[in-house]
Short mmCIF file of C-alpha atoms in Angstrom, two decimals:
data_model
loop_
_atom_site.label_atom_id
_atom_site.label_comp_id
_atom_site.label_asym_id
_atom_site.label_seq_id
_atom_site.Cartn_x
_atom_site.Cartn_y
_atom_site.Cartn_z
CA MET U 1295 99.41 58.42 12.59
CA LEU U 1296 96.23 60.18 13.65
CA SER U 1297 94.16 58.10 11.25
CA ALA U 1298 95.64 54.92 12.68
CA VAL U 1299 94.71 56.03 16.20
CA LEU U 1300 91.17 56.82 15.07
CA VAL U 1301 90.83 53.43 13.40
CA ALA U 1302 92.11 51.72 16.53
CA ALA U 1303 89.63 53.65 18.67
CA VAL U 1304 86.74 52.73 16.42
CA VAL U 1305 87.69 49.08 16.23
CA GLY U 1306 88.41 48.94 19.94
CA GLY U 1307 85.07 50.54 20.69
CA GLY U 1308 83.43 47.91 18.55
CA VAL U 1309 85.17 45.21 20.55
CA LEU U 1310 83.85 46.71 23.79
CA LEU U 1311 80.33 46.87 22.39
CA VAL U 1312 80.53 43.21 21.40
CA LEU U 1313 81.69 42.29 24.90
CA ARG U 1314 78.83 44.22 26.45
CA ARG U 1315 76.38 42.66 23.98
CA PHE U 1316 77.27 39.06 24.70
CA PHE U 1317 78.20 39.41 28.37
CA PRO U 1318 75.95 42.18 29.72
CA GLN U 1319 76.04 40.89 33.28
CA GLN U 1320 79.67 39.79 33.35
CA GLN U 1321 81.15 40.23 36.78
CA LYS U 1322 84.41 39.22 38.31
CA ALA U 1323 84.36 36.83 41.24
CA ALA U 1324 84.11 38.79 44.47
CA ALA U 1325 86.34 36.45 46.45
CA LEU U 1326 88.24 33.21 46.02
CA LEU U 1327 86.96 30.11 47.75
CA LEU U 1328 88.77 28.91 50.83
CA PHE U 1329 88.55 25.24 51.74
CA PRO U 1330 90.55 23.48 54.48
CA PRO U 1331 93.88 22.19 53.04
CA GLY U 1332 92.91 18.51 53.27
CA THR U 1333 89.44 18.88 51.80
CA MET U 1334 90.18 16.62 48.82
CA ARG U 1335 92.73 14.31 50.47
CA GLY U 1336 92.30 10.76 49.19
CA LYS U 1337 90.06 11.86 46.29
CA THR U 1338 90.82 11.36 42.61
CA VAL U 1339 89.73 14.05 40.16
CA ILE U 1340 89.89 13.93 36.35
CA ILE U 1341 90.07 17.27 34.54
CA THR U 1342 89.97 17.46 30.76
CA GLY U 1343 92.01 20.27 29.25
CA ALA U 1344 93.99 20.75 32.47
CA ASN U 1345 97.12 22.19 30.87
CA SER U 1346 95.82 25.74 30.39
CA GLY U 1347 93.16 28.28 31.32
CA ILE U 1348 90.43 27.30 33.75
CA GLY U 1349 91.51 23.67 33.75
CA LYS U 1350 95.06 24.48 34.80
CA ALA U 1351 93.95 26.89 37.51
CA LEU U 1352 91.46 24.32 38.77
CA ALA U 1353 94.12 21.60 38.85
CA GLY U 1354 96.33 23.90 40.91
CA GLU U 1355 93.61 24.59 43.45
CA LEU U 1356 92.70 20.92 43.79
CA LEU U 1357 96.37 20.05 44.19
CA LYS U 1358 96.55 22.48 47.12
CA LEU U 1359 93.55 20.67 48.62
CA GLN U 1360 95.62 17.43 48.40
CA ALA U 1361 93.64 15.78 45.62
CA ARG U 1362 95.05 13.28 43.17
CA VAL U 1363 94.50 15.16 39.93
CA ILE U 1364 94.53 13.35 36.60
CA MET U 1365 95.31 15.91 33.90
CA ALA U 1366 93.61 14.60 30.75
CA CYS U 1367 95.34 16.50 27.94
CA ARG U 1368 95.92 16.24 24.21
CA ASP U 1369 99.52 17.51 24.27
CA ARG U 1370 101.89 15.73 26.68
CA GLY U 1371 104.58 18.40 26.42
CA ARG U 1372 102.24 21.23 27.36
CA ALA U 1373 100.73 19.12 30.13
CA GLU U 1374 104.15 18.35 31.60
CA GLU U 1375 105.10 22.03 31.50
CA ALA U 1376 101.84 22.96 33.26
CA ALA U 1377 102.38 20.25 35.87
CA ARG U 1378 105.87 21.56 36.63
CA GLU U 1379 104.51 25.07 37.12
CA LEU U 1380 101.68 23.86 39.37
CA THR U 1381 104.00 21.72 41.46
CA LYS U 1382 106.28 24.71 42.10
CA SER U 1383 103.31 26.76 43.31
CA GLY U 1384 102.53 24.35 46.15
CA GLY U 1385 100.28 21.44 46.89
CA GLU U 1386 102.01 19.17 49.38
CA GLY U 1387 100.08 15.97 49.83
CA GLY U 1388 98.45 16.20 46.42
CA GLU U 1389 99.50 14.50 43.19
CA LEU U 1390 99.41 15.32 39.49
CA VAL U 1391 99.10 12.53 36.93
CA ILE U 1392 99.22 13.17 33.18
CA LYS U 1393 97.15 11.07 30.79
CA LEU U 1394 96.77 11.60 27.06
CA LEU U 1395 93.25 12.35 25.84
CA ASP U 1396 92.24 13.77 22.47
CA LEU U 1397 88.53 14.52 22.54
CA ALA U 1398 88.55 14.87 18.76
CA SER U 1399 89.20 11.13 18.49
CA LEU U 1400 86.77 8.54 19.82
CA ARG U 1401 89.59 6.03 19.66
CA SER U 1402 91.63 8.21 22.01
CA VAL U 1403 88.65 8.59 24.35
CA ARG U 1404 88.16 4.83 24.49
CA SER U 1405 91.88 4.23 25.07
CA PHE U 1406 91.96 6.79 27.88
CA CYS U 1407 88.91 5.28 29.60
CA GLU U 1408 90.31 1.76 29.29
CA GLU U 1409 93.53 2.90 30.94
CA ILE U 1410 91.65 4.67 33.72
CA THR U 1411 89.38 1.75 34.51
CA GLN U 1412 92.36 -0.60 34.61
CA GLU U 1413 94.57 1.60 36.77
CA GLU U 1414 92.25 3.63 38.99
CA PRO U 1415 90.27 2.00 41.82
CA LYS U 1416 87.90 4.98 41.94
CA ILE U 1417 86.98 8.38 40.49
CA ASP U 1418 85.52 10.91 42.89
CA VAL U 1419 85.07 13.79 40.46
CA LEU U 1420 85.03 14.02 36.66
CA ILE U 1421 85.30 17.57 35.32
CA ASN U 1422 84.46 17.97 31.62
CA ASN U 1423 86.29 21.23 31.05
CA ALA U 1424 88.14 21.11 27.71
CA GLY U 1425 86.65 22.93 24.76
CA ILE U 1426 87.24 24.60 21.43
CA TYR U 1427 85.75 27.95 20.41
CA GLN U 1428 84.76 29.26 16.98
CA CYS U 1429 87.38 27.37 15.01
CA PRO U 1430 87.39 27.28 11.20
CA TYR U 1431 85.31 24.47 9.77
CA THR U 1432 87.11 21.21 10.41
CA LYS U 1433 86.09 17.70 11.37
CA THR U 1434 87.21 15.33 14.09
CA ASP U 1435 88.91 12.03 13.31
CA ASP U 1436 85.47 10.45 13.20
CA GLY U 1437 83.93 12.99 10.83
CA PHE U 1438 82.07 15.22 13.30
CA GLU U 1439 82.05 19.01 13.13
CA MET U 1440 84.91 19.94 15.43
CA GLN U 1441 83.12 22.07 18.03
CA PHE U 1442 80.20 19.66 18.44
CA GLY U 1443 82.58 16.71 18.34
CA VAL U 1444 84.98 17.96 21.00
CA ASN U 1445 82.73 20.02 23.25
CA HIS U 1446 79.84 17.55 23.33
CA LEU U 1447 80.43 14.14 21.73
CA GLY U 1448 83.93 13.55 23.09
CA HIS U 1449 82.82 14.33 26.63
CA PHE U 1450 79.58 12.38 26.10
CA LEU U 1451 81.51 9.19 25.31
CA LEU U 1452 84.10 9.88 28.01
CA THR U 1453 81.44 10.21 30.69
CA HIS U 1454 79.52 7.17 29.45
CA LEU U 1455 82.60 4.93 29.58
CA LEU U 1456 83.53 6.08 33.08
CA LEU U 1457 80.03 5.84 34.57
CA ASP U 1458 80.46 2.37 36.05
CA LEU U 1459 83.59 3.45 37.91
CA LEU U 1460 81.89 6.66 39.05
CA LYS U 1461 78.97 4.63 40.37
CA THR U 1462 81.17 2.26 42.35
CA SER U 1463 82.98 5.33 43.72
CA ALA U 1464 79.78 7.01 44.90
CA PRO U 1465 79.19 9.49 46.30
CA SER U 1466 80.89 11.01 43.26
CA ARG U 1467 80.40 14.05 41.08
CA ILE U 1468 80.41 15.04 37.41
CA VAL U 1469 80.98 18.70 36.53
CA VAL U 1470 80.23 20.01 33.03
CA VAL U 1471 81.62 23.36 31.84
CA SER U 1472 79.14 25.09 29.54
CA SER U 1473 78.85 28.77 28.55
CA LYS U 1474 76.32 31.59 28.67
CA LEU U 1475 76.61 31.64 24.89
CA TYR U 1476 74.29 28.62 24.83
CA LYS U 1477 71.56 31.28 24.66
CA TYR U 1478 72.42 32.01 21.03
CA GLY U 1479 72.30 28.42 19.85
CA GLY U 1480 69.90 25.63 19.09
CA ILE U 1481 70.27 21.92 18.35
CA ASN U 1482 70.13 21.52 14.58
CA PHE U 1483 69.16 17.85 14.51
CA ASP U 1484 68.93 17.95 10.72
CA ASP U 1485 72.57 18.94 10.30
CA LEU U 1486 74.59 18.38 13.47
CA ASN U 1487 77.82 18.23 11.48
CA SER U 1488 77.08 21.54 9.72
CA GLU U 1489 77.62 20.05 6.29
CA THR U 1490 74.96 22.23 4.66
CA SER U 1491 76.29 25.47 6.10
CA TYR U 1492 78.69 26.48 8.86
CA ASN U 1493 78.37 29.35 11.29
CA LYS U 1494 81.19 29.02 13.80
CA ALA U 1495 79.48 31.16 16.45
CA PHE U 1496 76.21 29.21 16.20
CA CYS U 1497 78.05 25.89 16.32
CA TYR U 1498 79.86 26.86 19.50
CA SER U 1499 76.57 27.91 21.09
CA GLN U 1500 74.96 24.68 19.88
CA SER U 1501 77.69 22.63 21.57
CA LYS U 1502 77.29 24.53 24.83
CA LEU U 1503 73.52 24.06 24.75
CA ALA U 1504 74.22 20.37 24.17
CA ASN U 1505 76.32 20.38 27.37
CA LEU U 1506 73.31 21.61 29.34
CA LEU U 1507 70.86 19.17 27.77
CA PHE U 1508 73.34 16.36 28.41
CA THR U 1509 73.50 17.38 32.08
CA LEU U 1510 69.72 17.42 32.30
CA GLU U 1511 69.26 13.95 30.83
CA LEU U 1512 72.22 12.42 32.66
CA ALA U 1513 70.97 13.70 36.02
CA GLU U 1514 67.69 11.88 35.49
CA ARG U 1515 69.46 8.67 34.51
CA LEU U 1516 71.76 8.85 37.54
CA GLU U 1517 69.01 9.40 40.08
CA GLY U 1518 69.49 7.10 43.05
CA THR U 1519 73.06 6.07 42.10
CA GLY U 1520 74.92 8.46 44.38
CA VAL U 1521 76.48 10.16 41.35
CA THR U 1522 75.53 13.79 40.77
CA VAL U 1523 76.04 15.93 37.66
CA ASN U 1524 75.88 19.70 37.44
CA ALA U 1525 76.83 22.24 34.81
CA LEU U 1526 78.26 25.73 35.09
CA THR U 1527 78.82 28.85 33.03
CA PRO U 1528 82.14 30.42 34.07
CA GLY U 1529 81.64 33.77 32.34
CA ILE U 1530 84.23 35.25 30.05
CA VAL U 1531 87.74 34.34 31.15
CA ARG U 1532 91.20 35.38 29.97
CA THR U 1533 92.30 32.11 28.33
CA ASN U 1534 93.51 30.99 24.91
CA LEU U 1535 90.03 29.67 24.09
CA GLY U 1536 89.49 32.60 21.71
CA ARG U 1537 92.65 31.94 19.69
CA HIS U 1538 90.62 31.34 16.52
CA VAL U 1539 88.86 34.71 16.74
CA PRO U 1540 90.70 37.28 14.60
CA ILE U 1541 91.39 40.63 16.27
CA PRO U 1542 92.63 43.51 14.08
CA LEU U 1543 96.23 44.44 14.88
CA LEU U 1544 95.34 48.03 15.80
CA ALA U 1545 92.66 46.82 18.22
CA LYS U 1546 94.86 44.34 20.12
CA PRO U 1547 96.16 46.86 22.72
CA LEU U 1548 92.62 48.02 23.45
CA PHE U 1549 91.36 44.45 23.52
CA SER U 1550 94.10 43.58 26.02
CA LEU U 1551 93.02 46.46 28.25
CA ALA U 1552 89.38 45.46 27.89
CA SER U 1553 90.16 41.89 28.85
CA MET U 1554 91.81 43.08 32.05
CA ALA U 1555 88.76 45.18 32.86
CA PHE U 1556 85.95 42.82 31.82
CA PHE U 1557 87.33 39.29 31.88
CA LYS U 1558 87.91 37.00 34.83
CA SER U 1559 91.34 35.57 35.45
CA PRO U 1560 91.64 31.78 34.99
CA LEU U 1561 91.73 31.42 38.79
CA GLU U 1562 88.51 33.41 39.13
CA GLY U 1563 86.96 31.40 36.33
CA ALA U 1564 87.89 28.19 38.16
CA GLN U 1565 85.94 29.05 41.30
CA THR U 1566 82.55 27.65 40.26
CA PRO U 1567 83.88 24.27 39.03
CA LEU U 1568 85.97 24.14 42.22
CA TYR U 1569 82.80 24.79 44.23
CA LEU U 1570 80.92 22.03 42.42
CA ALA U 1571 83.81 19.61 42.90
CA CYS U 1572 84.45 20.28 46.58
CA SER U 1573 81.68 22.08 48.41
CA PRO U 1574 79.44 20.20 50.85
CA GLU U 1575 76.73 22.73 49.94
CA VAL U 1576 76.04 20.89 46.67
CA GLU U 1577 76.24 17.38 48.05
CA GLY U 1578 73.29 15.49 46.56
CA VAL U 1579 72.40 18.36 44.22
CA SER U 1580 72.07 17.25 40.60
CA GLY U 1581 70.82 18.45 37.23
CA LYS U 1582 71.41 22.14 37.95
CA CYS U 1583 73.52 24.89 36.40
CA PHE U 1584 75.64 27.31 38.40
CA ALA U 1585 77.32 30.66 37.82
CA ASN U 1586 79.53 32.44 40.34
CA CYS U 1587 78.90 29.56 42.77
CA LYS U 1588 75.14 30.13 42.75
CA GLU U 1589 72.38 28.28 40.95
CA GLU U 1590 71.60 29.88 37.59
CA GLU U 1591 68.19 30.03 35.94
CA LEU U 1592 68.38 28.69 32.39
CA LEU U 1593 66.32 29.45 29.32
CA GLU U 1594 63.54 27.00 28.56
CA LYS U 1595 65.43 25.48 25.61
CA ALA U 1596 68.12 24.29 28.03
CA LYS U 1597 65.48 22.60 30.22
CA ASP U 1598 63.57 20.78 27.47
CA PRO U 1599 63.39 17.08 28.47
CA GLN U 1600 62.27 15.97 24.99
CA ALA U 1601 65.21 17.71 23.32
CA ALA U 1602 67.55 16.29 25.97
CA LYS U 1603 66.30 12.74 25.39
CA ARG U 1604 66.51 13.11 21.61
CA LEU U 1605 70.03 14.51 21.82
CA TRP U 1606 71.05 11.62 24.07
CA ASP U 1607 69.74 9.03 21.62
CA VAL U 1608 71.34 10.73 18.62
CA SER U 1609 74.64 11.10 20.47
CA CYS U 1610 74.64 7.39 21.31
CA GLU U 1611 74.25 6.59 17.63
CA MET U 1612 77.00 8.99 16.61
CA VAL U 1613 79.59 7.59 19.03
CA GLY U 1614 78.51 3.99 18.59
CA ILE U 1615 77.12 3.02 21.97
CA THR U 1616 73.77 1.86 23.30
CA GLY U 1617 72.03 4.27 25.64
#
């Protein structure tokens, strides 16, 4: 029994060291944002991955602000369950709409966008929130490495196909959820699908760096259109995003305690995307990255215009569009 406790302490201590290593400046949100109840009345917002985690919390807050929220989700059953829970928690005057979207399938992305453009007269805010984290090596329906395919390419095509509607809806906003873990990645243009070798942590960081470079290039292309695009890093949040990361059984109780101490709740994690979607303070602001509702200074590799342009061109080729 004593040996088991010692092992748990050692493993748990290791977990805490890892958390401190990767999130040395992690801080919980000091306060939740308060907007007038009708702030988003008459506005339509699309949120990818809105059935859990940050996306679900964000959908709930926007519903309270009387927005029409389109929950773009891969699993209809889970989305319907989330919608029921959010409706019970309030939001009179708002509306939740469920649409199927699988970002691991370009066919699904195209079908979703076709449906949206046929049915929706406008889009006020597009929030690219869904993501996958450090999964085992798998490929999307179209043969892309899963993390790069879902986190970057799926959202790249989604945004591209909705741009015309966003432009006619201007002033409108695009919000891109990235991660501070972009710092540990690079864009491996020679092997974007990781067919030579696969490091799941690097590939996640690569996809999150791609989110930032996408934001940089898109902001330049949207200049003068009335459509803004900004990215954010939410910090480490208590969600199911880390479901693919194995945690030793003996360390799980300590990890649970650590998550309560170090991690943000989904609602706290949703504050910065909520700020970028709603706040008049960022009206007209574009091409920036935010953390804790404040502009964040990025590393030079996330501000490289040549890399951003190259990634854009390569991404167009991969998803089969002209840039």
